[in-house]
Each structure stands twice: as structure tokens, then as C-alpha cells.
mmCIF file of N, CA and C in Angstrom:
data_model
loop_
_atom_site.group_PDB
_atom_site.id
_atom_site.type_symbol
_atom_site.label_atom_id
_atom_site.label_comp_id
_atom_site.label_asym_id
_atom_site.label_seq_id
_atom_site.Cartn_x
_atom_site.Cartn_y
_atom_site.Cartn_z
ATOM 1 N N UNK A 1 38.190 33.921 -1.854
ATOM 2 C CA UNK A 1 36.907 34.567 -1.976
ATOM 3 C C UNK A 1 36.498 35.054 -0.591
ATOM 4 N N UNK A 2 35.927 36.220 -0.576
ATOM 5 C CA UNK A 2 35.452 36.820 0.667
ATOM 6 C C UNK A 2 34.278 36.002 1.194
ATOM 7 N N UNK A 3 34.193 35.798 2.539
ATOM 8 C CA UNK A 3 33.116 34.975 3.103
ATOM 9 C C UNK A 3 31.722 35.465 2.725
ATOM 10 N N UNK A 4 31.541 36.771 2.658
ATOM 11 C CA UNK A 4 30.220 37.295 2.313
ATOM 12 C C UNK A 4 29.854 36.938 0.870
ATOM 13 N N UNK A 5 30.807 37.014 -0.046
ATOM 14 C CA UNK A 5 30.552 36.654 -1.441
ATOM 15 C C UNK A 5 30.269 35.162 -1.565
ATOM 16 N N UNK A 6 30.971 34.368 -0.761
ATOM 17 C CA UNK A 6 30.754 32.925 -0.805
ATOM 18 C C UNK A 6 29.343 32.579 -0.347
ATOM 19 N N UNK A 7 28.879 33.224 0.692
ATOM 20 C CA UNK A 7 27.525 32.979 1.187
ATOM 21 C C UNK A 7 26.493 33.427 0.161
ATOM 22 N N UNK A 8 26.719 34.573 -0.471
ATOM 23 C CA UNK A 8 25.798 35.070 -1.496
ATOM 24 C C UNK A 8 25.748 34.104 -2.668
ATOM 25 N N UNK A 9 26.898 33.620 -3.115
ATOM 26 C CA UNK A 9 26.944 32.682 -4.232
ATOM 27 C C UNK A 9 26.233 31.377 -3.873
ATOM 28 N N UNK A 10 26.444 30.894 -2.669
ATOM 29 C CA UNK A 10 25.794 29.663 -2.217
ATOM 30 C C UNK A 10 24.274 29.844 -2.134
ATOM 31 N N UNK A 11 23.832 30.990 -1.648
ATOM 32 C CA UNK A 11 22.394 31.285 -1.555
ATOM 33 C C UNK A 11 21.763 31.313 -2.937
ATOM 34 N N UNK A 12 22.425 31.962 -3.902
ATOM 35 C CA UNK A 12 21.905 32.014 -5.268
ATOM 36 C C UNK A 12 21.846 30.619 -5.891
ATOM 37 N N UNK A 13 22.867 29.811 -5.657
ATOM 38 C CA UNK A 13 22.887 28.460 -6.207
ATOM 39 C C UNK A 13 21.730 27.630 -5.646
ATOM 40 N N UNK A 14 21.490 27.746 -4.360
ATOM 41 C CA UNK A 14 20.370 27.015 -3.743
ATOM 42 C C UNK A 14 19.031 27.484 -4.294
ATOM 43 N N UNK A 15 18.884 28.781 -4.496
ATOM 44 C CA UNK A 15 17.636 29.326 -5.021
ATOM 45 C C UNK A 15 17.389 28.841 -6.440
ATOM 46 N N UNK A 16 18.451 28.736 -7.232
ATOM 47 C CA UNK A 16 18.302 28.287 -8.615
ATOM 48 C C UNK A 16 17.927 26.808 -8.676
ATOM 49 N N UNK A 17 18.413 26.013 -7.740
ATOM 50 C CA UNK A 17 18.083 24.593 -7.704
ATOM 51 C C UNK A 17 16.656 24.390 -7.206
ATOM 52 N N UNK A 18 16.221 25.152 -6.234
ATOM 53 C CA UNK A 18 14.885 24.992 -5.639
ATOM 54 C C UNK A 18 13.784 25.523 -6.540
ATOM 55 N N UNK A 19 14.049 26.500 -7.369
ATOM 56 C CA UNK A 19 13.025 27.127 -8.198
ATOM 57 C C UNK A 19 12.383 26.165 -9.182
ATOM 58 N N UNK A 20 13.125 25.335 -9.941
ATOM 59 C CA UNK A 20 12.445 24.424 -10.857
ATOM 60 C C UNK A 20 11.521 23.446 -10.144
ATOM 61 N N UNK A 21 11.890 22.974 -8.981
ATOM 62 C CA UNK A 21 11.024 22.054 -8.233
ATOM 63 C C UNK A 21 9.734 22.741 -7.835
ATOM 64 N N UNK A 22 9.823 23.978 -7.403
ATOM 65 C CA UNK A 22 8.617 24.711 -7.026
ATOM 66 C C UNK A 22 7.748 24.962 -8.247
ATOM 67 N N UNK A 23 8.366 25.261 -9.379
ATOM 68 C CA UNK A 23 7.609 25.486 -10.607
ATOM 69 C C UNK A 23 6.903 24.217 -11.051
ATOM 70 N N UNK A 24 7.589 23.077 -10.958
ATOM 71 C CA UNK A 24 6.976 21.805 -11.347
ATOM 72 C C UNK A 24 5.799 21.478 -10.447
ATOM 73 N N UNK A 25 5.932 21.763 -9.155
ATOM 74 C CA UNK A 25 4.848 21.506 -8.215
ATOM 75 C C UNK A 25 3.643 22.385 -8.529
ATOM 76 N N UNK A 26 3.893 23.645 -8.839
ATOM 77 C CA UNK A 26 2.806 24.563 -9.177
ATOM 78 C C UNK A 26 2.121 24.126 -10.468
ATOM 79 N N UNK A 27 2.912 23.664 -11.444
ATOM 80 C CA UNK A 27 2.331 23.204 -12.705
ATOM 81 C C UNK A 27 1.486 21.961 -12.485
ATOM 82 N N UNK A 28 1.937 21.052 -11.628
ATOM 83 C CA UNK A 28 1.181 19.836 -11.350
ATOM 84 C C UNK A 28 -0.142 20.153 -10.674
ATOM 85 N N UNK A 29 -0.129 21.085 -9.710
ATOM 86 C CA UNK A 29 -1.383 21.420 -9.039
ATOM 87 C C UNK A 29 -2.317 22.175 -9.969
ATOM 88 N N UNK A 30 -1.762 22.971 -10.888
ATOM 89 C CA UNK A 30 -2.604 23.687 -11.841
ATOM 90 C C UNK A 30 -3.260 22.711 -12.807
ATOM 91 N N UNK A 31 -2.524 21.692 -13.269
ATOM 92 C CA UNK A 31 -3.110 20.729 -14.187
ATOM 93 C C UNK A 31 -4.124 19.840 -13.479
ATOM 94 N N UNK A 32 -3.922 19.572 -12.194
ATOM 95 C CA UNK A 32 -4.874 18.753 -11.446
ATOM 96 C C UNK A 32 -6.202 19.484 -11.259
ATOM 97 N N UNK A 33 -6.149 20.809 -11.129
ATOM 98 C CA UNK A 33 -7.379 21.560 -10.939
ATOM 99 C C UNK A 33 -7.978 22.022 -12.260
ATOM 100 N N UNK A 34 -7.284 21.750 -13.366
ATOM 101 C CA UNK A 34 -7.789 22.150 -14.677
ATOM 102 C C UNK A 34 -9.038 21.336 -15.011
ATOM 103 N N UNK A 35 -9.912 21.935 -15.787
ATOM 104 C CA UNK A 35 -11.136 21.283 -16.194
ATOM 105 C C UNK A 35 -10.801 20.130 -17.149
ATOM 106 N N UNK A 36 -11.411 18.964 -16.965
ATOM 107 C CA UNK A 36 -11.085 17.836 -17.842
ATOM 108 C C UNK A 36 -11.558 18.091 -19.271
ATOM 109 N N UNK A 37 -10.833 17.543 -20.252
ATOM 110 C CA UNK A 37 -11.206 17.666 -21.654
ATOM 111 C C UNK A 37 -12.225 16.568 -21.976
ATOM 112 N N UNK A 38 -13.475 16.912 -21.937
ATOM 113 C CA UNK A 38 -14.527 15.911 -22.103
ATOM 114 C C UNK A 38 -14.893 15.659 -23.557
ATOM 115 N N UNK A 39 -14.369 16.459 -24.472
ATOM 116 C CA UNK A 39 -14.607 16.188 -25.896
ATOM 117 C C UNK A 39 -13.961 14.876 -26.313
ATOM 118 N N UNK A 40 -12.899 14.501 -25.615
ATOM 119 C CA UNK A 40 -12.215 13.246 -25.919
ATOM 120 C C UNK A 40 -13.085 12.040 -25.575
ATOM 121 N N UNK A 41 -14.158 12.242 -24.838
ATOM 122 C CA UNK A 41 -15.031 11.142 -24.415
ATOM 123 C C UNK A 41 -16.103 10.806 -25.441
ATOM 124 N N UNK A 42 -16.174 11.517 -26.539
ATOM 125 C CA UNK A 42 -17.245 11.314 -27.514
ATOM 126 C C UNK A 42 -17.301 9.879 -28.025
ATOM 127 N N UNK A 43 -16.138 9.241 -28.163
ATOM 128 C CA UNK A 43 -16.110 7.864 -28.648
ATOM 129 C C UNK A 43 -16.292 6.844 -27.528
ATOM 130 N N UNK A 44 -16.479 7.328 -26.288
ATOM 131 C CA UNK A 44 -16.697 6.436 -25.149
ATOM 132 C C UNK A 44 -15.420 5.956 -24.495
ATOM 133 N N UNK A 45 -14.275 6.508 -24.911
ATOM 134 C CA UNK A 45 -12.987 6.088 -24.350
ATOM 135 C C UNK A 45 -12.234 7.316 -23.854
ATOM 136 N N UNK A 46 -12.117 7.438 -22.524
ATOM 137 C CA UNK A 46 -11.386 8.555 -21.945
ATOM 138 C C UNK A 46 -11.170 8.308 -20.461
ATOM 139 N N UNK A 47 -10.305 9.106 -19.888
ATOM 140 C CA UNK A 47 -10.039 9.047 -18.450
ATOM 141 C C UNK A 47 -9.930 10.486 -17.977
ATOM 142 N N UNK A 48 -10.598 10.810 -16.866
ATOM 143 C CA UNK A 48 -10.511 12.166 -16.346
ATOM 144 C C UNK A 48 -10.767 12.196 -14.850
ATOM 145 N N UNK A 49 -10.284 13.255 -14.232
ATOM 146 C CA UNK A 49 -10.511 13.510 -12.816
ATOM 147 C C UNK A 49 -11.455 14.697 -12.713
ATOM 148 N N UNK A 50 -12.438 14.616 -11.850
ATOM 149 C CA UNK A 50 -13.394 15.708 -11.704
ATOM 150 C C UNK A 50 -13.578 16.047 -10.231
ATOM 151 N N UNK A 51 -13.887 17.308 -9.984
ATOM 152 C CA UNK A 51 -14.162 17.768 -8.621
ATOM 153 C C UNK A 51 -15.625 18.159 -8.464
ATOM 154 N N UNK A 52 -16.300 18.395 -9.560
ATOM 155 C CA UNK A 52 -17.737 18.697 -9.585
ATOM 156 C C UNK A 52 -18.392 17.775 -10.589
ATOM 157 N N UNK A 53 -19.693 17.674 -10.502
ATOM 158 C CA UNK A 53 -20.420 16.866 -11.474
ATOM 159 C C UNK A 53 -20.203 17.387 -12.880
ATOM 160 N N UNK A 54 -20.062 16.491 -13.839
ATOM 161 C CA UNK A 54 -19.844 16.862 -15.234
ATOM 162 C C UNK A 54 -20.794 16.072 -16.113
ATOM 163 N N UNK A 55 -21.005 16.567 -17.308
ATOM 164 C CA UNK A 55 -21.752 15.810 -18.297
ATOM 165 C C UNK A 55 -21.080 16.024 -19.641
ATOM 166 N N UNK A 56 -21.210 15.042 -20.507
ATOM 167 C CA UNK A 56 -20.573 15.132 -21.815
ATOM 168 C C UNK A 56 -21.365 14.319 -22.826
ATOM 169 N N UNK A 57 -21.126 14.645 -24.082
ATOM 170 C CA UNK A 57 -21.808 13.972 -25.186
ATOM 171 C C UNK A 57 -21.026 12.732 -25.591
ATOM 172 N N UNK A 58 -21.747 11.699 -25.995
ATOM 173 C CA UNK A 58 -21.131 10.529 -26.602
ATOM 174 C C UNK A 58 -21.895 10.201 -27.882
ATOM 175 N N UNK A 59 -21.357 9.349 -28.685
ATOM 176 C CA UNK A 59 -21.946 9.019 -29.974
ATOM 177 C C UNK A 59 -23.219 8.184 -29.797
ATOM 178 N N UNK A 60 -24.349 8.775 -30.108
ATOM 179 C CA UNK A 60 -25.617 8.030 -30.001
ATOM 180 C C UNK A 60 -25.687 6.950 -31.078
ATOM 181 N N UNK A 61 -24.967 7.127 -32.146
ATOM 182 C CA UNK A 61 -24.920 6.123 -33.207
ATOM 183 C C UNK A 61 -24.336 4.804 -32.677
ATOM 184 N N UNK A 62 -23.317 4.903 -31.823
ATOM 185 C CA UNK A 62 -22.685 3.698 -31.277
ATOM 186 C C UNK A 62 -23.381 3.166 -30.033
ATOM 187 N N UNK A 63 -23.828 4.066 -29.162
ATOM 188 C CA UNK A 63 -24.309 3.640 -27.847
ATOM 189 C C UNK A 63 -25.823 3.734 -27.650
ATOM 190 N N UNK A 64 -26.534 4.434 -28.523
ATOM 191 C CA UNK A 64 -27.985 4.531 -28.406
ATOM 192 C C UNK A 64 -28.467 5.657 -27.509
ATOM 193 N N UNK A 65 -27.569 6.366 -26.864
ATOM 194 C CA UNK A 65 -27.898 7.555 -26.066
ATOM 195 C C UNK A 65 -26.761 8.547 -26.271
ATOM 196 N N UNK A 66 -27.048 9.830 -26.026
ATOM 197 C CA UNK A 66 -26.077 10.846 -26.432
ATOM 198 C C UNK A 66 -25.432 11.630 -25.292
ATOM 199 N N UNK A 67 -25.829 11.412 -24.064
ATOM 200 C CA UNK A 67 -25.262 12.202 -22.972
ATOM 201 C C UNK A 67 -25.051 11.330 -21.740
ATOM 202 N N UNK A 68 -23.919 11.582 -21.036
ATOM 203 C CA UNK A 68 -23.580 10.875 -19.810
ATOM 204 C C UNK A 68 -23.311 11.914 -18.729
ATOM 205 N N UNK A 69 -23.809 11.679 -17.531
ATOM 206 C CA UNK A 69 -23.616 12.558 -16.377
ATOM 207 C C UNK A 69 -22.807 11.802 -15.332
ATOM 208 N N UNK A 70 -21.776 12.431 -14.785
ATOM 209 C CA UNK A 70 -20.919 11.799 -13.782
ATOM 210 C C UNK A 70 -20.792 12.743 -12.595
ATOM 211 N N UNK A 71 -20.982 12.222 -11.385
ATOM 212 C CA UNK A 71 -20.838 13.043 -10.178
ATOM 213 C C UNK A 71 -20.356 12.179 -9.024
ATOM 214 N N UNK A 72 -19.849 12.846 -7.996
ATOM 215 C CA UNK A 72 -19.466 12.161 -6.759
ATOM 216 C C UNK A 72 -20.494 12.550 -5.718
ATOM 217 N N UNK A 73 -21.086 11.552 -5.064
ATOM 218 C CA UNK A 73 -22.133 11.816 -4.090
ATOM 219 C C UNK A 73 -21.924 10.943 -2.857
ATOM 220 N N UNK A 74 -22.320 11.465 -1.726
ATOM 221 C CA UNK A 74 -22.263 10.688 -0.488
ATOM 222 C C UNK A 74 -23.495 9.801 -0.428
ATOM 223 N N UNK A 75 -23.278 8.510 -0.260
ATOM 224 C CA UNK A 75 -24.377 7.557 -0.156
ATOM 225 C C UNK A 75 -24.483 7.111 1.298
ATOM 226 N N UNK A 76 -25.492 7.590 1.987
ATOM 227 C CA UNK A 76 -25.709 7.212 3.379
ATOM 228 C C UNK A 76 -26.409 5.875 3.460
ATOM 229 N N UNK A 77 -26.897 5.566 4.635
ATOM 230 C CA UNK A 77 -27.639 4.317 4.817
ATOM 231 C C UNK A 77 -26.731 3.115 4.821
ATOM 232 N N UNK A 78 -26.900 2.256 3.853
ATOM 233 C CA UNK A 78 -26.138 1.017 3.799
ATOM 234 C C UNK A 78 -24.662 1.237 3.460
ATOM 235 N N UNK A 79 -24.345 2.241 2.639
ATOM 236 C CA UNK A 79 -22.969 2.420 2.178
ATOM 237 C C UNK A 79 -22.143 3.340 3.071
ATOM 238 N N UNK A 80 -22.691 4.475 3.451
ATOM 239 C CA UNK A 80 -21.986 5.469 4.274
ATOM 240 C C UNK A 80 -20.614 5.832 3.713
ATOM 241 N N UNK A 81 -20.560 6.159 2.432
ATOM 242 C CA UNK A 81 -19.301 6.552 1.802
ATOM 243 C C UNK A 81 -19.577 7.351 0.536
ATOM 244 N N UNK A 82 -18.532 8.035 0.047
ATOM 245 C CA UNK A 82 -18.629 8.728 -1.231
ATOM 246 C C UNK A 82 -18.585 7.701 -2.343
ATOM 247 N N UNK A 83 -19.429 7.918 -3.344
ATOM 248 C CA UNK A 83 -19.470 7.025 -4.502
ATOM 249 C C UNK A 83 -19.571 7.869 -5.758
ATOM 250 N N UNK A 84 -19.180 7.296 -6.868
ATOM 251 C CA UNK A 84 -19.327 7.951 -8.163
ATOM 252 C C UNK A 84 -20.638 7.462 -8.768
ATOM 253 N N UNK A 85 -21.458 8.416 -9.191
ATOM 254 C CA UNK A 85 -22.738 8.090 -9.805
ATOM 255 C C UNK A 85 -22.650 8.448 -11.289
ATOM 256 N N UNK A 86 -22.900 7.459 -12.137
ATOM 257 C CA UNK A 86 -22.896 7.648 -13.592
ATOM 258 C C UNK A 86 -24.334 7.488 -14.053
ATOM 259 N N UNK A 87 -24.810 8.469 -14.820
ATOM 260 C CA UNK A 87 -26.196 8.457 -15.291
ATOM 261 C C UNK A 87 -26.240 8.655 -16.796
ATOM 262 N N UNK A 88 -27.193 8.011 -17.405
ATOM 263 C CA UNK A 88 -27.547 8.218 -18.805
ATOM 264 C C UNK A 88 -29.070 8.134 -18.842
ATOM 265 N N UNK A 89 -29.691 8.568 -19.917
ATOM 266 C CA UNK A 89 -31.156 8.516 -19.950
ATOM 267 C C UNK A 89 -31.692 7.114 -19.642
ATOM 268 N N UNK A 90 -32.421 6.977 -18.534
ATOM 269 C CA UNK A 90 -33.015 5.717 -18.130
ATOM 270 C C UNK A 90 -32.080 4.751 -17.424
ATOM 271 N N UNK A 91 -30.838 5.166 -17.141
ATOM 272 C CA UNK A 91 -29.872 4.270 -16.506
ATOM 273 C C UNK A 91 -29.091 5.027 -15.435
ATOM 274 N N UNK A 92 -28.820 4.371 -14.305
ATOM 275 C CA UNK A 92 -28.021 4.950 -13.227
ATOM 276 C C UNK A 92 -27.166 3.852 -12.614
ATOM 277 N N UNK A 93 -25.913 4.211 -12.299
ATOM 278 C CA UNK A 93 -25.014 3.267 -11.649
ATOM 279 C C UNK A 93 -24.234 3.998 -10.570
ATOM 280 N N UNK A 94 -24.242 3.478 -9.333
ATOM 281 C CA UNK A 94 -23.475 4.040 -8.216
ATOM 282 C C UNK A 94 -22.323 3.091 -7.926
ATOM 283 N N UNK A 95 -21.096 3.630 -7.974
ATOM 284 C CA UNK A 95 -19.916 2.779 -7.875
ATOM 285 C C UNK A 95 -18.940 3.272 -6.824
ATOM 286 N N UNK A 96 -18.369 2.348 -6.081
ATOM 287 C CA UNK A 96 -17.289 2.657 -5.155
ATOM 288 C C UNK A 96 -15.959 2.581 -5.879
ATOM 289 N N UNK A 97 -14.904 2.880 -5.165
ATOM 290 C CA UNK A 97 -13.565 2.864 -5.748
ATOM 291 C C UNK A 97 -13.207 1.465 -6.246
ATOM 292 N N UNK A 98 -12.717 1.394 -7.483
ATOM 293 C CA UNK A 98 -12.319 0.130 -8.087
ATOM 294 C C UNK A 98 -13.441 -0.620 -8.779
ATOM 295 N N UNK A 99 -14.676 -0.181 -8.639
ATOM 296 C CA UNK A 99 -15.820 -0.888 -9.227
ATOM 297 C C UNK A 99 -15.958 -0.589 -10.716
ATOM 298 N N UNK A 100 -16.545 -1.525 -11.414
ATOM 299 C CA UNK A 100 -16.816 -1.384 -12.850
ATOM 300 C C UNK A 100 -18.324 -1.327 -13.079
ATOM 301 N N UNK A 101 -18.687 -0.645 -14.146
ATOM 302 C CA UNK A 101 -20.087 -0.572 -14.515
ATOM 303 C C UNK A 101 -20.225 -0.566 -16.020
ATOM 304 N N UNK A 102 -21.448 -0.737 -16.485
ATOM 305 C CA UNK A 102 -21.695 -0.701 -17.921
ATOM 306 C C UNK A 102 -23.120 -0.275 -18.196
ATOM 307 N N UNK A 103 -23.296 0.383 -19.342
ATOM 308 C CA UNK A 103 -24.614 0.761 -19.830
ATOM 309 C C UNK A 103 -24.756 0.181 -21.229
ATOM 310 N N UNK A 104 -25.916 -0.395 -21.481
ATOM 311 C CA UNK A 104 -26.208 -0.914 -22.822
ATOM 312 C C UNK A 104 -27.639 -0.543 -23.160
ATOM 313 N N UNK A 105 -27.820 -0.040 -24.356
ATOM 314 C CA UNK A 105 -29.139 0.350 -24.821
ATOM 315 C C UNK A 105 -29.470 -0.474 -26.062
ATOM 316 N N UNK A 106 -30.432 -1.351 -25.943
ATOM 317 C CA UNK A 106 -30.828 -2.190 -27.080
ATOM 318 C C UNK A 106 -29.687 -3.064 -27.556
ATOM 319 N N UNK A 107 -29.487 -3.091 -28.877
ATOM 320 C CA UNK A 107 -28.430 -3.919 -29.458
ATOM 321 C C UNK A 107 -27.197 -3.099 -29.814
ATOM 322 N N UNK A 108 -27.096 -1.913 -29.236
ATOM 323 C CA UNK A 108 -25.941 -1.046 -29.494
ATOM 324 C C UNK A 108 -24.740 -1.511 -28.676
ATOM 325 N N UNK A 109 -23.609 -0.838 -28.851
ATOM 326 C CA UNK A 109 -22.395 -1.145 -28.091
ATOM 327 C C UNK A 109 -22.592 -0.892 -26.605
ATOM 328 N N UNK A 110 -21.818 -1.594 -25.785
ATOM 329 C CA UNK A 110 -21.855 -1.415 -24.342
ATOM 330 C C UNK A 110 -20.839 -0.351 -23.949
ATOM 331 N N UNK A 111 -21.262 0.613 -23.125
ATOM 332 C CA UNK A 111 -20.361 1.630 -22.585
ATOM 333 C C UNK A 111 -19.865 1.128 -21.232
ATOM 334 N N UNK A 112 -18.586 0.788 -21.142
ATOM 335 C CA UNK A 112 -17.973 0.287 -19.914
ATOM 336 C C UNK A 112 -17.220 1.401 -19.221
ATOM 337 N N UNK A 113 -17.224 1.401 -17.895
ATOM 338 C CA UNK A 113 -16.497 2.417 -17.133
ATOM 339 C C UNK A 113 -16.025 1.828 -15.821
ATOM 340 N N UNK A 114 -14.980 2.452 -15.263
ATOM 341 C CA UNK A 114 -14.387 1.983 -14.013
ATOM 342 C C UNK A 114 -13.952 3.168 -13.177
ATOM 343 N N UNK A 115 -14.271 3.147 -11.894
ATOM 344 C CA UNK A 115 -13.850 4.198 -10.965
ATOM 345 C C UNK A 115 -12.438 3.851 -10.502
ATOM 346 N N UNK A 116 -11.479 4.724 -10.801
ATOM 347 C CA UNK A 116 -10.087 4.471 -10.437
ATOM 348 C C UNK A 116 -9.773 4.914 -9.019
ATOM 349 N N UNK A 117 -10.302 6.072 -8.618
ATOM 350 C CA UNK A 117 -10.058 6.547 -7.252
ATOM 351 C C UNK A 117 -11.128 7.544 -6.846
ATOM 352 N N UNK A 118 -11.363 7.601 -5.541
ATOM 353 C CA UNK A 118 -12.269 8.585 -4.957
ATOM 354 C C UNK A 118 -11.524 9.227 -3.794
ATOM 355 N N UNK A 119 -11.429 10.558 -3.814
ATOM 356 C CA UNK A 119 -10.758 11.291 -2.734
ATOM 357 C C UNK A 119 -11.727 12.310 -2.157
ATOM 358 N N UNK A 120 -11.273 13.040 -1.145
ATOM 359 C CA UNK A 120 -12.104 14.093 -0.569
ATOM 360 C C UNK A 120 -12.377 15.198 -1.592
ATOM 361 N N UNK A 121 -11.440 15.427 -2.483
ATOM 362 C CA UNK A 121 -11.569 16.515 -3.458
ATOM 363 C C UNK A 121 -12.356 16.135 -4.687
ATOM 364 N N UNK A 122 -12.321 14.878 -5.107
ATOM 365 C CA UNK A 122 -13.002 14.480 -6.332
ATOM 366 C C UNK A 122 -12.816 13.003 -6.601
ATOM 367 N N UNK A 123 -12.864 12.646 -7.881
ATOM 368 C CA UNK A 123 -12.727 11.245 -8.258
ATOM 369 C C UNK A 123 -12.142 11.152 -9.659
ATOM 370 N N UNK A 124 -11.592 9.977 -9.972
ATOM 371 C CA UNK A 124 -11.048 9.703 -11.294
ATOM 372 C C UNK A 124 -11.799 8.502 -11.855
ATOM 373 N N UNK A 125 -12.215 8.621 -13.112
ATOM 374 C CA UNK A 125 -12.967 7.562 -13.759
ATOM 375 C C UNK A 125 -12.408 7.329 -15.159
ATOM 376 N N UNK A 126 -12.489 6.080 -15.617
ATOM 377 C CA UNK A 126 -12.056 5.746 -16.968
ATOM 378 C C UNK A 126 -13.225 5.121 -17.717
ATOM 379 N N UNK A 127 -13.532 5.683 -18.873
ATOM 380 C CA UNK A 127 -14.533 5.100 -19.770
ATOM 381 C C UNK A 127 -13.769 4.284 -20.800
ATOM 382 N N UNK A 128 -14.157 3.015 -20.944
ATOM 383 C CA UNK A 128 -13.401 2.083 -21.781
ATOM 384 C C UNK A 128 -14.110 1.741 -23.077
ATOM 385 N N UNK A 129 -15.189 2.463 -23.375
ATOM 386 C CA UNK A 129 -15.907 2.228 -24.616
ATOM 387 C C UNK A 129 -16.836 1.050 -24.560
#
């Protein structure tokens, strides 16, 4: 085989091997920046990553309230760190990474949640029902 053809064949082979990795990386970053599916949270059980404050509906029949607000906010003063703030009508909880919280309204079910991670870009939270 001519040296020039060998180099061309080797270059094409390398490009074909590198392309799927680049595609997978692009797909991963696209899914990370995708808007979370908050309809799955209606039953109080879901996990999502957010970069901006979000709100979603939950079953008022089970929990006694129908909307939850989640945001990442910087808490100065005593904490001096980013925290996840979960709000429902008449209830607020500020949580650091790894912390758990719960909301209960009357004799209805308790809505439990846990902050999985907090980064510069956003945070991940799991609602456990």
C-alpha cells in the first residue's frame, strides 16, 4: 500500500472511532441541560436536576396542598453557601447538600425530599413521596 493511502486510511479509522464518543458527549450535555419532566412529580415521587427555579403540581388529595416551588439560592450570614429552597403554601425549607426535609399538612401524607447535589450550575433533588 502506498504511504499516502495508508495515512488516509488511518486518519479515517481514527475519525470513525472518535465520532461516536463526541456524539455521546454532546447527547449527555444536551440531556443535562434539558428541562426536567415535572409531570412525573404529581405523585410526590421524582428526581430532577434544575438550573433555574421551578414549580410543579402535586396531588392535593394526598398531600393537602397542590403546588411545590424549588430553587437554588445563596444564603448569606450564618450559612454563606448555596442552598436549595423548597416552598409550599405556608411552608419553607432551606437545605444544604445531602439534607432531608419534609412537609406535612394536617393529617395528610408527608412529602419527603432530599437534596442530592448542589453545583455552580444548579442542583439535583429527589422527592420521595
